[in-house]
PDB file of C-alpha atoms in Angstrom:
ATOM      1  CA  UNK A 142      -1.836 -12.694  -7.598  1.00  0.00           C
ATOM      2  CA  UNK A 143      -5.611 -13.279  -8.202  1.00  0.00           C
ATOM      3  CA  UNK A 144      -5.842 -15.725  -5.370  1.00  0.00           C
ATOM      4  CA  UNK A 145      -4.229 -13.134  -2.883  1.00  0.00           C
ATOM      5  CA  UNK A 146      -6.566 -10.478  -4.290  1.00  0.00           C
ATOM      6  CA  UNK A 147      -9.727 -12.554  -3.759  1.00  0.00           C
ATOM      7  CA  UNK A 148      -8.476 -13.338  -0.198  1.00  0.00           C
ATOM      8  CA  UNK A 149      -7.757  -9.668   0.565  1.00  0.00           C
ATOM      9  CA  UNK A 150     -11.121  -8.810  -0.793  1.00  0.00           C
ATOM     10  CA  UNK A 151     -12.947 -11.261   1.631  1.00  0.00           C
ATOM     11  CA  UNK A 152     -10.853  -9.741   4.486  1.00  0.00           C
ATOM     12  CA  UNK A 153     -11.750  -6.332   3.571  1.00  0.00           C
ATOM     13  CA  UNK A 154     -15.505  -7.215   3.174  1.00  0.00           C
ATOM     14  CA  UNK A 155     -15.488  -8.690   6.699  1.00  0.00           C
ATOM     15  CA  UNK A 156     -13.912  -5.634   8.171  1.00  0.00           C
ATOM     16  CA  UNK A 157     -16.024  -3.046   6.415  1.00  0.00           C
ATOM     17  CA  UNK A 158     -19.485  -4.866   6.985  1.00  0.00           C
ATOM     18  CA  UNK A 159     -18.824  -6.131  10.514  1.00  0.00           C
ATOM     19  CA  UNK A 160     -22.042  -5.567  12.570  1.00  0.00           C
ATOM     20  CA  UNK A 161     -24.613  -5.609   9.700  1.00  0.00           C
ATOM     21  CA  UNK A 162     -27.617  -7.465  10.894  1.00  0.00           C
ATOM     22  CA  UNK A 163     -28.123 -10.927   9.433  1.00  0.00           C
ATOM     23  CA  UNK A 164     -24.818 -10.766   7.460  1.00  0.00           C
ATOM     24  CA  UNK A 165     -22.520 -13.811   7.805  1.00  0.00           C
ATOM     25  CA  UNK A 166     -18.734 -13.941   7.274  1.00  0.00           C
ATOM     26  CA  UNK A 167     -17.912 -14.037   3.615  1.00  0.00           C
ATOM     27  CA  UNK A 168     -16.585 -17.147   1.975  1.00  0.00           C
ATOM     28  CA  UNK A 169     -14.970 -17.593  -1.480  1.00  0.00           C
ATOM     29  CA  UNK A 170     -16.828 -20.467  -3.017  1.00  0.00           C
ATOM     30  CA  UNK A 171     -20.613 -21.087  -3.853  1.00  0.00           C
ATOM     31  CA  UNK A 172     -22.147 -23.200  -1.047  1.00  0.00           C
ATOM     32  CA  UNK A 173     -23.905 -26.490  -1.758  1.00  0.00           C
ATOM     33  CA  UNK A 174     -27.089 -25.137  -0.114  1.00  0.00           C
ATOM     34  CA  UNK A 175     -28.482 -21.970   1.409  1.00  0.00           C
ATOM     35  CA  UNK A 176     -27.330 -21.187   4.992  1.00  0.00           C
ATOM     36  CA  UNK A 177     -29.710 -22.285   7.947  1.00  0.00           C
ATOM     37  CA  UNK A 178     -29.868 -18.685   9.084  1.00  0.00           C
ATOM     38  CA  UNK A 179     -28.652 -15.139   7.896  1.00  0.00           C
ATOM     39  CA  UNK A 180     -27.279 -13.934   4.636  1.00  0.00           C
ATOM     40  CA  UNK A 181     -24.063 -15.672   3.354  1.00  0.00           C
ATOM     41  CA  UNK A 182     -21.897 -13.401   1.080  1.00  0.00           C
ATOM     42  CA  UNK A 183     -19.856 -15.419  -1.616  1.00  0.00           C
ATOM     43  CA  UNK A 184     -17.081 -13.506  -3.296  1.00  0.00           C
ATOM     44  CA  UNK A 185     -15.343 -14.683  -6.360  1.00  0.00           C
ATOM     45  CA  UNK A 186     -13.249 -13.280  -9.301  1.00  0.00           C
ATOM     46  CA  UNK A 187     -15.168 -14.387 -12.341  1.00  0.00           C
ATOM     47  CA  UNK A 188     -13.005 -13.121 -15.183  1.00  0.00           C
ATOM     48  CA  UNK A 189      -9.871 -11.162 -16.151  1.00  0.00           C
ATOM     49  CA  UNK A 190      -8.540  -9.738 -19.247  1.00  0.00           C
ATOM     50  CA  UNK A 191      -5.554  -7.898 -20.403  1.00  0.00           C
ATOM     51  CA  UNK A 192      -4.528  -5.578 -23.391  1.00  0.00           C
ATOM     52  CA  UNK A 193      -2.216  -7.594 -25.811  1.00  0.00           C
ATOM     53  CA  UNK A 194       0.611  -5.013 -25.598  1.00  0.00           C
ATOM     54  CA  UNK A 195       3.773  -6.007 -27.597  1.00  0.00           C
ATOM     55  CA  UNK A 196       7.061  -5.617 -25.907  1.00  0.00           C
ATOM     56  CA  UNK A 197       5.905  -5.658 -22.370  1.00  0.00           C
ATOM     57  CA  UNK A 198       7.665  -8.918 -21.306  1.00  0.00           C
ATOM     58  CA  UNK A 199      10.513  -7.350 -19.479  1.00  0.00           C
ATOM     59  CA  UNK A 200      10.252  -7.446 -15.704  1.00  0.00           C
ATOM     60  CA  UNK A 201       9.383  -4.279 -14.041  1.00  0.00           C
ATOM     61  CA  UNK A 202      10.880  -2.532 -11.110  1.00  0.00           C
ATOM     62  CA  UNK A 203       8.382  -2.480  -8.334  1.00  0.00           C
ATOM     63  CA  UNK A 204       8.466  -0.816  -4.830  1.00  0.00           C
ATOM     64  CA  UNK A 205       8.024  -3.821  -2.335  1.00  0.00           C
ATOM     65  CA  UNK A 206       8.059  -3.877   1.416  1.00  0.00           C
ATOM     66  CA  UNK A 207      11.776  -3.639   2.365  1.00  0.00           C
ATOM     67  CA  UNK A 208      13.011  -2.372  -0.887  1.00  0.00           C
ATOM     68  CA  UNK A 209      12.764  -2.735  -4.752  1.00  0.00           C
ATOM     69  CA  UNK A 210      12.426  -5.802  -6.744  1.00  0.00           C
ATOM     70  CA  UNK A 211      12.040  -6.956 -10.439  1.00  0.00           C
ATOM     71  CA  UNK A 212       8.731  -8.692 -11.261  1.00  0.00           C
ATOM     72  CA  UNK A 213       7.032  -9.936 -14.248  1.00  0.00           C
ATOM     73  CA  UNK A 214       3.765  -7.549 -14.136  1.00  0.00           C
ATOM     74  CA  UNK A 215       0.406  -8.237 -15.833  1.00  0.00           C
ATOM     75  CA  UNK A 216      -1.947  -5.242 -16.166  1.00  0.00           C
ATOM     76  CA  UNK A 217      -5.222  -6.716 -15.703  1.00  0.00           C
ATOM     77  CA  UNK A 218      -8.764  -5.683 -15.558  1.00  0.00           C
ATOM     78  CA  UNK A 219     -11.575  -8.054 -14.251  1.00  0.00           C
ATOM     79  CA  UNK A 220     -14.838  -8.713 -12.533  1.00  0.00           C
ATOM     80  CA  UNK A 221     -15.619  -9.605  -8.937  1.00  0.00           C
ATOM     81  CA  UNK A 222     -19.039 -11.273  -8.214  1.00  0.00           C
ATOM     82  CA  UNK A 223     -20.542 -10.805  -4.561  1.00  0.00           C
ATOM     83  CA  UNK A 224     -23.585 -13.195  -4.169  1.00  0.00           C
ATOM     84  CA  UNK A 225     -25.827 -12.706  -1.284  1.00  0.00           C
ATOM     85  CA  UNK A 226     -27.307 -16.108  -0.441  1.00  0.00           C
ATOM     86  CA  UNK A 227     -30.243 -15.889   2.094  1.00  0.00           C
ATOM     87  CA  UNK A 228     -31.509 -18.401   4.417  1.00  0.00           C
ATOM     88  CA  UNK A 229     -35.084 -19.435   3.954  1.00  0.00           C
ATOM     89  CA  UNK A 230     -36.362 -17.213   6.710  1.00  0.00           C
ATOM     90  CA  UNK A 231     -34.684 -14.064   5.582  1.00  0.00           C
ATOM     91  CA  UNK A 232     -37.115 -11.474   4.528  1.00  0.00           C
ATOM     92  CA  UNK A 233     -36.737  -9.344   1.423  1.00  0.00           C
ATOM     93  CA  UNK A 234     -36.280  -6.122   3.478  1.00  0.00           C
ATOM     94  CA  UNK A 235     -33.240  -7.806   5.301  1.00  0.00           C
ATOM     95  CA  UNK A 236     -31.830  -8.929   2.090  1.00  0.00           C
ATOM     96  CA  UNK A 237     -31.979  -5.282   0.558  1.00  0.00           C
ATOM     97  CA  UNK A 238     -30.707  -3.768   3.736  1.00  0.00           C
ATOM     98  CA  UNK A 239     -27.600  -6.011   3.437  1.00  0.00           C
ATOM     99  CA  UNK A 240     -27.160  -4.915  -0.305  1.00  0.00           C
ATOM    100  CA  UNK A 241     -27.407  -1.298   0.769  1.00  0.00           C
ATOM    101  CA  UNK A 242     -24.660  -1.824   3.365  1.00  0.00           C
ATOM    102  CA  UNK A 243     -22.534  -3.620   0.834  1.00  0.00           C
ATOM    103  CA  UNK A 244     -22.931  -0.761  -1.822  1.00  0.00           C
ATOM    104  CA  UNK A 245     -22.183   1.845   0.708  1.00  0.00           C
ATOM    105  CA  UNK A 246     -18.961   0.143   2.176  1.00  0.00           C
ATOM    106  CA  UNK A 247     -17.436  -0.333  -1.229  1.00  0.00           C
ATOM    107  CA  UNK A 248     -18.198   3.181  -2.437  1.00  0.00           C
ATOM    108  CA  UNK A 249     -15.657   4.364  -0.007  1.00  0.00           C
ATOM    109  CA  UNK A 250     -12.839   6.549  -1.490  1.00  0.00           C
ATOM    110  CA  UNK A 251      -9.931   4.245  -0.616  1.00  0.00           C
ATOM    111  CA  UNK A 252     -11.790   1.278  -1.952  1.00  0.00           C
ATOM    112  CA  UNK A 253     -12.577   2.911  -5.232  1.00  0.00           C
ATOM    113  CA  UNK A 254      -9.005   3.928  -5.715  1.00  0.00           C
ATOM    114  CA  UNK A 255      -7.701   0.573  -4.603  1.00  0.00           C
ATOM    115  CA  UNK A 256      -5.691   1.925  -1.652  1.00  0.00           C
ATOM    116  CA  UNK A 257      -7.849   0.027   1.005  1.00  0.00           C
ATOM    117  CA  UNK A 258      -6.562  -3.325  -0.582  1.00  0.00           C
ATOM    118  CA  UNK A 259      -2.868  -2.566   0.432  1.00  0.00           C
ATOM    119  CA  UNK A 260      -1.759  -4.137   3.717  1.00  0.00           C
ATOM    120  CA  UNK A 261       1.894  -3.407   3.695  1.00  0.00           C
ATOM    121  CA  UNK A 262       3.010  -6.668   2.382  1.00  0.00           C
ATOM    122  CA  UNK A 263       3.909  -7.965  -1.041  1.00  0.00           C
ATOM    123  CA  UNK A 264       0.513  -9.441  -1.897  1.00  0.00           C
ATOM    124  CA  UNK A 265       1.261  -9.726  -5.765  1.00  0.00           C
ATOM    125  CA  UNK A 266      -1.078  -7.073  -6.773  1.00  0.00           C
ATOM    126  CA  UNK A 267      -1.619  -3.266  -6.672  1.00  0.00           C
ATOM    127  CA  UNK A 268      -5.096  -1.968  -7.653  1.00  0.00           C
ATOM    128  CA  UNK A 269      -5.724   1.244  -9.544  1.00  0.00           C
ATOM    129  CA  UNK A 270      -9.479   1.162  -9.169  1.00  0.00           C
ATOM    130  CA  UNK A 271     -12.451  -0.912  -7.916  1.00  0.00           C
ATOM    131  CA  UNK A 272     -15.946   0.087  -8.924  1.00  0.00           C
ATOM    132  CA  UNK A 273     -19.525  -1.049  -8.579  1.00  0.00           C
ATOM    133  CA  UNK A 274     -21.091  -2.325 -11.986  1.00  0.00           C
ATOM    134  CA  UNK A 275     -24.589  -3.671 -11.339  1.00  0.00           C
ATOM    135  CA  UNK A 276     -26.607  -5.751  -9.083  1.00  0.00           C
ATOM    136  CA  UNK A 277     -29.564  -8.368 -10.107  1.00  0.00           C
ATOM    137  CA  UNK A 278     -31.279 -11.435  -9.000  1.00  0.00           C
ATOM    138  CA  UNK A 279     -29.935 -14.587 -10.158  1.00  0.00           C
ATOM    139  CA  UNK A 280     -32.331 -16.202 -12.705  1.00  0.00           C
ATOM    140  CA  UNK A 281     -30.835 -19.761 -12.016  1.00  0.00           C
ATOM    141  CA  UNK A 282     -31.010 -19.333  -8.294  1.00  0.00           C
ATOM    142  CA  UNK A 283     -34.196 -17.494  -7.153  1.00  0.00           C
ATOM    143  CA  UNK A 284     -33.673 -15.464  -3.887  1.00  0.00           C
ATOM    144  CA  UNK A 285     -29.978 -14.881  -4.537  1.00  0.00           C
ATOM    145  CA  UNK A 286     -28.627 -11.488  -5.532  1.00  0.00           C
ATOM    146  CA  UNK A 287     -25.410 -10.814  -7.127  1.00  0.00           C
ATOM    147  CA  UNK A 288     -23.631  -7.392  -7.303  1.00  0.00           C
ATOM    148  CA  UNK A 289     -20.613  -7.176  -9.710  1.00  0.00           C
ATOM    149  CA  UNK A 290     -17.652  -4.839  -9.296  1.00  0.00           C
ATOM    150  CA  UNK A 291     -14.998  -3.975 -11.912  1.00  0.00           C
ATOM    151  CA  UNK A 292     -11.389  -3.835 -11.017  1.00  0.00           C
ATOM    152  CA  UNK A 293      -8.038  -2.887 -12.559  1.00  0.00           C
ATOM    153  CA  UNK A 294      -4.449  -3.024 -11.515  1.00  0.00           C
ATOM    154  CA  UNK A 295      -0.978  -4.633 -11.769  1.00  0.00           C
ATOM    155  CA  UNK A 296      -0.498  -8.202 -10.781  1.00  0.00           C
ATOM    156  CA  UNK A 297       2.637 -10.147 -10.440  1.00  0.00           C
ATOM    157  CA  UNK A 298       3.948 -13.407  -9.032  1.00  0.00           C
ATOM    158  CA  UNK A 299       5.112 -13.402  -5.337  1.00  0.00           C
ATOM    159  CA  UNK A 300       8.271 -15.067  -4.714  1.00  0.00           C
ATOM    160  CA  UNK A 301      11.212 -14.694  -2.428  1.00  0.00           C
ATOM    161  CA  UNK A 302      14.160 -12.645  -3.480  1.00  0.00           C
ATOM    162  CA  UNK A 303      17.231 -14.287  -4.672  1.00  0.00           C
ATOM    163  CA  UNK A 304      20.025 -14.384  -1.906  1.00  0.00           C
ATOM    164  CA  UNK A 305      23.668 -14.559  -2.476  1.00  0.00           C
ATOM    165  CA  UNK A 306      26.806 -14.294  -0.448  1.00  0.00           C
ATOM    166  CA  UNK A 307      27.224 -10.991   1.588  1.00  0.00           C
ATOM    167  CA  UNK A 308      29.293  -8.335  -0.104  1.00  0.00           C
ATOM    168  CA  UNK A 309      32.136  -7.590   2.239  1.00  0.00           C
ATOM    169  CA  UNK A 310      34.205  -5.449   0.155  1.00  0.00           C
ATOM    170  CA  UNK A 311      34.169  -3.937  -3.434  1.00  0.00           C
ATOM    171  CA  UNK A 312      37.554  -3.508  -5.011  1.00  0.00           C
ATOM    172  CA  UNK A 313      37.627  -0.360  -7.150  1.00  0.00           C
ATOM    173  CA  UNK A 314      40.024   1.291  -9.470  1.00  0.00           C
ATOM    174  CA  UNK A 315      39.797   4.938 -10.282  1.00  0.00           C
ATOM    175  CA  UNK A 316      40.892   6.163 -13.806  1.00  0.00           C
ATOM    176  CA  UNK A 317      41.286   9.790 -14.696  1.00  0.00           C
ATOM    177  CA  UNK A 318      40.062  10.375 -18.360  1.00  0.00           C
ATOM    178  CA  UNK A 319      40.926  11.029 -21.025  1.00  0.00           C
ATOM    179  CA  UNK A 320      44.373   9.276 -20.880  1.00  0.00           C
ATOM    180  CA  UNK A 321      47.288  10.993 -22.590  1.00  0.00           C
ATOM    181  CA  UNK A 322      47.493   9.621 -26.143  1.00  0.00           C
ATOM    182  CA  UNK A 323      49.714  11.131 -28.775  1.00  0.00           C
ATOM    183  CA  UNK A 324      48.355  12.688 -31.979  1.00  0.00           C
ATOM    184  CA  UNK A 325      49.218  12.349 -35.632  1.00  0.00           C
ATOM    185  CA  UNK A 326      50.442   8.686 -35.479  1.00  0.00           C
ATOM    186  CA  UNK A 327      51.972   7.435 -38.620  1.00  0.00           C
ATOM    187  CA  UNK A 328      53.444   4.091 -39.692  1.00  0.00           C
ATOM    188  CA  UNK A 329      54.608   2.798 -43.045  1.00  0.00           C
ATOM    189  CA  UNK A 330      54.063  -0.582 -44.431  1.00  0.00           C
ATOM    190  CA  UNK A 331      56.944  -2.902 -44.069  1.00  0.00           C
ATOM    191  CA  UNK A 332      58.423  -0.451 -41.489  1.00  0.00           C
ATOM    192  CA  UNK A 333      59.350  -0.953 -37.941  1.00  0.00           C
ATOM    193  CA  UNK A 334      56.857  -1.286 -35.169  1.00  0.00           C
ATOM    194  CA  UNK A 335      55.078   1.691 -33.862  1.00  0.00           C
ATOM    195  CA  UNK A 336      55.231   2.344 -30.041  1.00  0.00           C
ATOM    196  CA  UNK A 337      52.309   4.217 -28.674  1.00  0.00           C
ATOM    197  CA  UNK A 338      52.520   5.519 -25.124  1.00  0.00           C
ATOM    198  CA  UNK A 339      49.462   5.767 -23.257  1.00  0.00           C
ATOM    199  CA  UNK A 340      49.651   7.865 -20.028  1.00  0.00           C
ATOM    200  CA  UNK A 341      47.148   6.705 -17.393  1.00  0.00           C
ATOM    201  CA  UNK A 342      46.376   8.015 -13.852  1.00  0.00           C
ATOM    202  CA  UNK A 343      45.348   4.791 -12.155  1.00  0.00           C
ATOM    203  CA  UNK A 344      44.401   4.696  -8.510  1.00  0.00           C
ATOM    204  CA  UNK A 345      43.489   1.475  -7.084  1.00  0.00           C
ATOM    205  CA  UNK A 346      41.442   0.747  -3.953  1.00  0.00           C
ATOM    206  CA  UNK A 347      41.720  -2.962  -3.182  1.00  0.00           C
ATOM    207  CA  UNK A 348      41.988  -3.980  -6.739  1.00  0.00           C
ATOM    208  CA  UNK A 349      44.743  -6.061  -8.437  1.00  0.00           C
ATOM    209  CA  UNK A 350      47.454  -4.837 -10.796  1.00  0.00           C
ATOM    210  CA  UNK A 351      46.175  -2.929 -13.749  1.00  0.00           C
ATOM    211  CA  UNK A 352      45.894  -4.397 -17.185  1.00  0.00           C
ATOM    212  CA  UNK A 353      45.473  -2.425 -20.292  1.00  0.00           C
ATOM    213  CA  UNK A 354      44.244  -4.229 -23.301  1.00  0.00           C
ATOM    214  CA  UNK A 355      43.664  -3.149 -26.890  1.00  0.00           C
ATOM    215  CA  UNK A 356      42.300  -4.378 -30.171  1.00  0.00           C
ATOM    216  CA  UNK A 357      42.210  -3.276 -33.782  1.00  0.00           C
ATOM    217  CA  UNK A 358      38.905  -2.108 -35.135  1.00  0.00           C
ATOM    218  CA  UNK A 359      37.406  -3.388 -38.387  1.00  0.00           C
ATOM    219  CA  UNK A 360      37.251  -6.598 -40.009  1.00  0.00           C
ATOM    220  CA  UNK A 361      40.499  -6.377 -42.001  1.00  0.00           C
ATOM    221  CA  UNK A 362      42.661  -3.851 -40.180  1.00  0.00           C
ATOM    222  CA  UNK A 363      45.915  -2.737 -41.807  1.00  0.00           C
ATOM    223  CA  UNK A 364      48.283  -4.081 -39.396  1.00  0.00           C
ATOM    224  CA  UNK A 365      48.339  -6.079 -35.961  1.00  0.00           C
ATOM    225  CA  UNK A 366      48.895  -5.680 -32.225  1.00  0.00           C
ATOM    226  CA  UNK A 367      51.644  -8.031 -30.968  1.00  0.00           C
ATOM    227  CA  UNK A 368      50.716  -8.005 -27.324  1.00  0.00           C
ATOM    228  CA  UNK A 369      50.055 -10.696 -24.889  1.00  0.00           C
ATOM    229  CA  UNK A 370      46.495 -12.158 -25.471  1.00  0.00           C
ATOM    230  CA  UNK A 371      46.624 -14.591 -22.366  1.00  0.00           C
ATOM    231  CA  UNK A 372      43.850 -13.745 -20.113  1.00  0.00           C
ATOM    232  CA  UNK A 373      42.728 -10.793 -22.186  1.00  0.00           C
ATOM    233  CA  UNK A 374      38.950 -10.602 -23.398  1.00  0.00           C
ATOM    234  CA  UNK A 375      38.169 -12.177 -26.842  1.00  0.00           C
ATOM    235  CA  UNK A 376      39.643 -10.155 -29.590  1.00  0.00           C
ATOM    236  CA  UNK A 377      41.973  -8.072 -27.434  1.00  0.00           C
ATOM    237  CA  UNK A 378      45.662  -8.356 -26.504  1.00  0.00           C
ATOM    238  CA  UNK A 379      47.228  -7.047 -23.337  1.00  0.00           C
ATOM    239  CA  UNK A 380      50.011  -4.636 -22.559  1.00  0.00           C
ATOM    240  CA  UNK A 381      51.664  -3.975 -19.313  1.00  0.00           C
ATOM    241  CA  UNK A 382      51.585  -0.659 -17.467  1.00  0.00           C
ATOM    242  CA  UNK A 383      54.957   0.318 -15.938  1.00  0.00           C
ATOM    243  CA  UNK A 384      55.630   2.042 -12.558  1.00  0.00           C
ATOM    244  CA  UNK A 385      55.132   5.565 -14.185  1.00  0.00           C
ATOM    245  CA  UNK A 386      51.571   4.560 -15.156  1.00  0.00           C
ATOM    246  CA  UNK A 387      52.416   4.368 -18.970  1.00  0.00           C
ATOM    247  CA  UNK A 388      51.053   1.422 -21.216  1.00  0.00           C
ATOM    248  CA  UNK A 389      53.004   1.054 -24.406  1.00  0.00           C
ATOM    249  CA  UNK A 390      50.753  -0.191 -27.110  1.00  0.00           C
ATOM    250  CA  UNK A 391      52.684  -1.860 -30.002  1.00  0.00           C
ATOM    251  CA  UNK A 392      51.356  -1.545 -33.465  1.00  0.00           C
ATOM    252  CA  UNK A 393      52.905  -3.576 -36.347  1.00  0.00           C
ATOM    253  CA  UNK A 394      52.218  -2.276 -39.846  1.00  0.00           C
ATOM    254  CA  UNK A 395      51.444  -4.664 -42.645  1.00  0.00           C
ATOM    255  CA  UNK A 396      54.415  -5.891 -44.846  1.00  0.00           C
ATOM    256  CA  UNK A 397      52.695  -4.232 -47.847  1.00  0.00           C
ATOM    257  CA  UNK A 398      49.926  -1.881 -48.657  1.00  0.00           C
ATOM    258  CA  UNK A 399      48.320  -0.962 -51.781  1.00  0.00           C
ATOM    259  CA  UNK A 400      46.877   2.434 -50.672  1.00  0.00           C
ATOM    260  CA  UNK A 401      47.036   4.551 -47.561  1.00  0.00           C
ATOM    261  CA  UNK A 402      44.650   3.431 -44.809  1.00  0.00           C
ATOM    262  CA  UNK A 403      43.767   4.239 -41.200  1.00  0.00           C
ATOM    263  CA  UNK A 404      43.946   1.746 -38.314  1.00  0.00           C
ATOM    264  CA  UNK A 405      41.679   2.259 -35.344  1.00  0.00           C
ATOM    265  CA  UNK A 406      42.836   0.973 -32.045  1.00  0.00           C
ATOM    266  CA  UNK A 407      40.441   0.569 -29.060  1.00  0.00           C
ATOM    267  CA  UNK A 408      42.342   0.856 -25.651  1.00  0.00           C
ATOM    268  CA  UNK A 409      40.424  -0.447 -22.523  1.00  0.00           C
ATOM    269  CA  UNK A 410      41.135  -1.369 -18.831  1.00  0.00           C
ATOM    270  CA  UNK A 411      40.678  -5.076 -18.129  1.00  0.00           C
ATOM    271  CA  UNK A 412      40.087  -6.975 -14.987  1.00  0.00           C
ATOM    272  CA  UNK A 413      39.700 -10.719 -14.145  1.00  0.00           C
ATOM    273  CA  UNK A 414      35.942 -11.678 -14.340  1.00  0.00           C
ATOM    274  CA  UNK A 415      34.996  -8.035 -15.159  1.00  0.00           C
ATOM    275  CA  UNK A 416      33.847  -6.177 -18.038  1.00  0.00           C
ATOM    276  CA  UNK A 417      36.368  -4.012 -19.919  1.00  0.00           C
ATOM    277  CA  UNK A 418      36.241  -0.287 -19.280  1.00  0.00           C
ATOM    278  CA  UNK A 419      37.047   1.776 -22.504  1.00  0.00           C
ATOM    279  CA  UNK A 420      39.865   4.325 -22.223  1.00  0.00           C
ATOM    280  CA  UNK A 421      40.606   5.697 -25.506  1.00  0.00           C
ATOM    281  CA  UNK A 422      40.253   5.426 -29.372  1.00  0.00           C
ATOM    282  CA  UNK A 423      43.669   5.742 -31.295  1.00  0.00           C
ATOM    283  CA  UNK A 424      43.954   6.270 -35.021  1.00  0.00           C
ATOM    284  CA  UNK A 425      47.105   5.235 -36.869  1.00  0.00           C
ATOM    285  CA  UNK A 426      47.820   6.542 -40.438  1.00  0.00           C
ATOM    286  CA  UNK A 427      49.328   3.695 -42.479  1.00  0.00           C
ATOM    287  CA  UNK A 428      51.154   4.606 -45.559  1.00  0.00           C
ATOM    288  CA  UNK A 429      52.349   2.290 -48.281  1.00  0.00           C
TER     289      UNK A 429
END
């Protein structure tokens, strides 16, 4: 993130200002004393800030070298200080010429847009802008000149992608929707079970045998589904699919009922360790 940005800034400074008379290679920390000769550039990030946006905590999809990745992204703006620390023998003219070269180099369009900072790797940042702010002599260090630049961009922690076992095959099951479900289903309280045939067009590609599950909607449904709950998702009960692709859902009406009601039944396709796939919604009118 910021450390990588500061390091990249130092590399960019060295590349863009190579050959400038008296200008030494940049460093990222203030020296204990002035150099013996030449002008020492010192580059530092001196502050950052972010707008306190609410709801921006979710990782964002970033285009990274080699593909896409999720990253926790901080939208930051900040300030970079570039100090020019001269040796005692450096004249004021040489000092100002170094400043001129610095300002011209960092006025280039690709620097101002932030594109020059990209190097093809995941550095943990992507700049949207880099601009010169001001330059002035340091009151606490006579002879030193500081140029400041403002920057803005996205910053995120660099980390290796999580790795898992290679995917050798993906079992799949194709279901033609909607399934065949009878209409106008009616059951009577105290009466026999209602057999509801659900016709499915199932085509398996390396998947196991199909399993249809169902559950009653609502907190107090009028009736029950006497299927096989073993291995079914919570709240569901299972029903086998015969060789003709028909699952027969069994609805058992209540023993008594004070007034007519409707029982809603959700039918889904289930698989071991997988989420259910909704297939149909069935409504049974239950009479007293």
